[in-house]
Amino acid sequence: MENLLRFLGKASSFLLFVFLQTIALFLLVSHNNYQQSVALSSANVVIGNLYDSVNSFTEYFHLRTNNTLLAEENTALKNANMLLLEQLQDTIQTQDTLILTADSSTTYSYITAKVINSSVNKQLNYITLDKGSLHGIQPDMGVVNSEGVVGIVSTVSENFSVVIPILNPRIQVSCRIAKNDYYGSLLWEGKNAEFANLKEIPQHVELVKGDTIVTSGFSAIFPENIIVGTVEEVNTAKDYNFSKIKVRLAVNFQTISFVNLIKFAKIEELNNLEKQNIE
């Protein structure tokens, strides 16, 4: 209390000056229309800037929610698009009459998940997602995002799942060169998160930088024609029958945040049929 009184005693002149200035300003604004309008205008500017700052601050904390909603809306659009594509594929032409087949249910559907952990600089990279078996996630489901192929689900718990990305030499993805339909396998060799190698393409196949590489559709994991990347470099050797093709991956694994998991509705039927042939 003594310190407060000592402070007020030292600052009394300044406080009196501020008090008198406030009264003078109030009297000036109250009895002068022009000054009143200027004061109100200035106050509006200050308040407007304050609201704008508060709004920007609030929007920042709503970004996560907005991104989640956008990802879910994108998944819904993918599912609707897949249904339309399959309905078109199920449409056959018989005696100049278009007939829509009875079974128009979609074969593929998508589930949205958020990346909660990932690595790109290891020899064996992994991605952890915030959804698991309770959300319909199963091992061996294909994983993509808006840019292209991400990887394949490896293990699943009730609420989480782990994905082996294509930045891991333990998986290979069956691919196709979009312009000429030659097929090969994409394999990452653990050197750079931006590139992988396309193998099993004969040397006589003409390729140029920028040619598009897509999924082949040869497995139930990925539908066909999902972009994997583009040709970056082609090398050939006289004593080797196949080209060494460097592919720039479509997905930026450094910034990946949301993914879509591909659910193949007829996977059990396909697996059972293939097991019968193996046995």
Tab-separated table of N, CA and C in Angstrom, residues 10-19:
chain	number	residue	atom	x	y	z
A	10	LYS	N	4.344	10.324	-7.039
A	10	LYS	CA	5.311	10.683	-8.074
A	10	LYS	C	4.636	10.949	-9.415
A	11	ALA	N	3.556	10.212	-9.706
A	11	ALA	CA	2.899	10.330	-11.014
A	11	ALA	C	1.688	11.242	-10.987
A	12	SER	N	1.492	11.967	-9.904
A	12	SER	CA	0.284	12.789	-9.774
A	12	SER	C	0.167	13.829	-10.879
A	13	SER	N	1.278	14.441	-11.242
A	13	SER	CA	1.238	15.471	-12.295
A	13	SER	C	0.834	14.865	-13.636
A	14	PHE	N	1.405	13.722	-13.944
A	14	PHE	CA	1.077	13.066	-15.210
A	14	PHE	C	-0.376	12.614	-15.235
A	15	LEU	N	-0.844	12.037	-14.128
A	15	LEU	CA	-2.231	11.574	-14.065
A	15	LEU	C	-3.205	12.733	-14.177
A	16	LEU	N	-2.870	13.869	-13.557
A	16	LEU	CA	-3.720	15.055	-13.659
A	16	LEU	C	-3.773	15.547	-15.103
A	17	PHE	N	-2.617	15.498	-15.786
A	17	PHE	CA	-2.563	15.928	-17.190
A	17	PHE	C	-3.461	15.039	-18.060
A	18	VAL	N	-3.374	13.729	-17.861
A	18	VAL	CA	-4.203	12.800	-18.633
A	18	VAL	C	-5.676	13.033	-18.354
A	19	PHE	N	-6.029	13.267	-17.088
A	19	PHE	CA	-7.424	13.507	-16.712
A	19	PHE	C	-7.965	14.756	-17.391
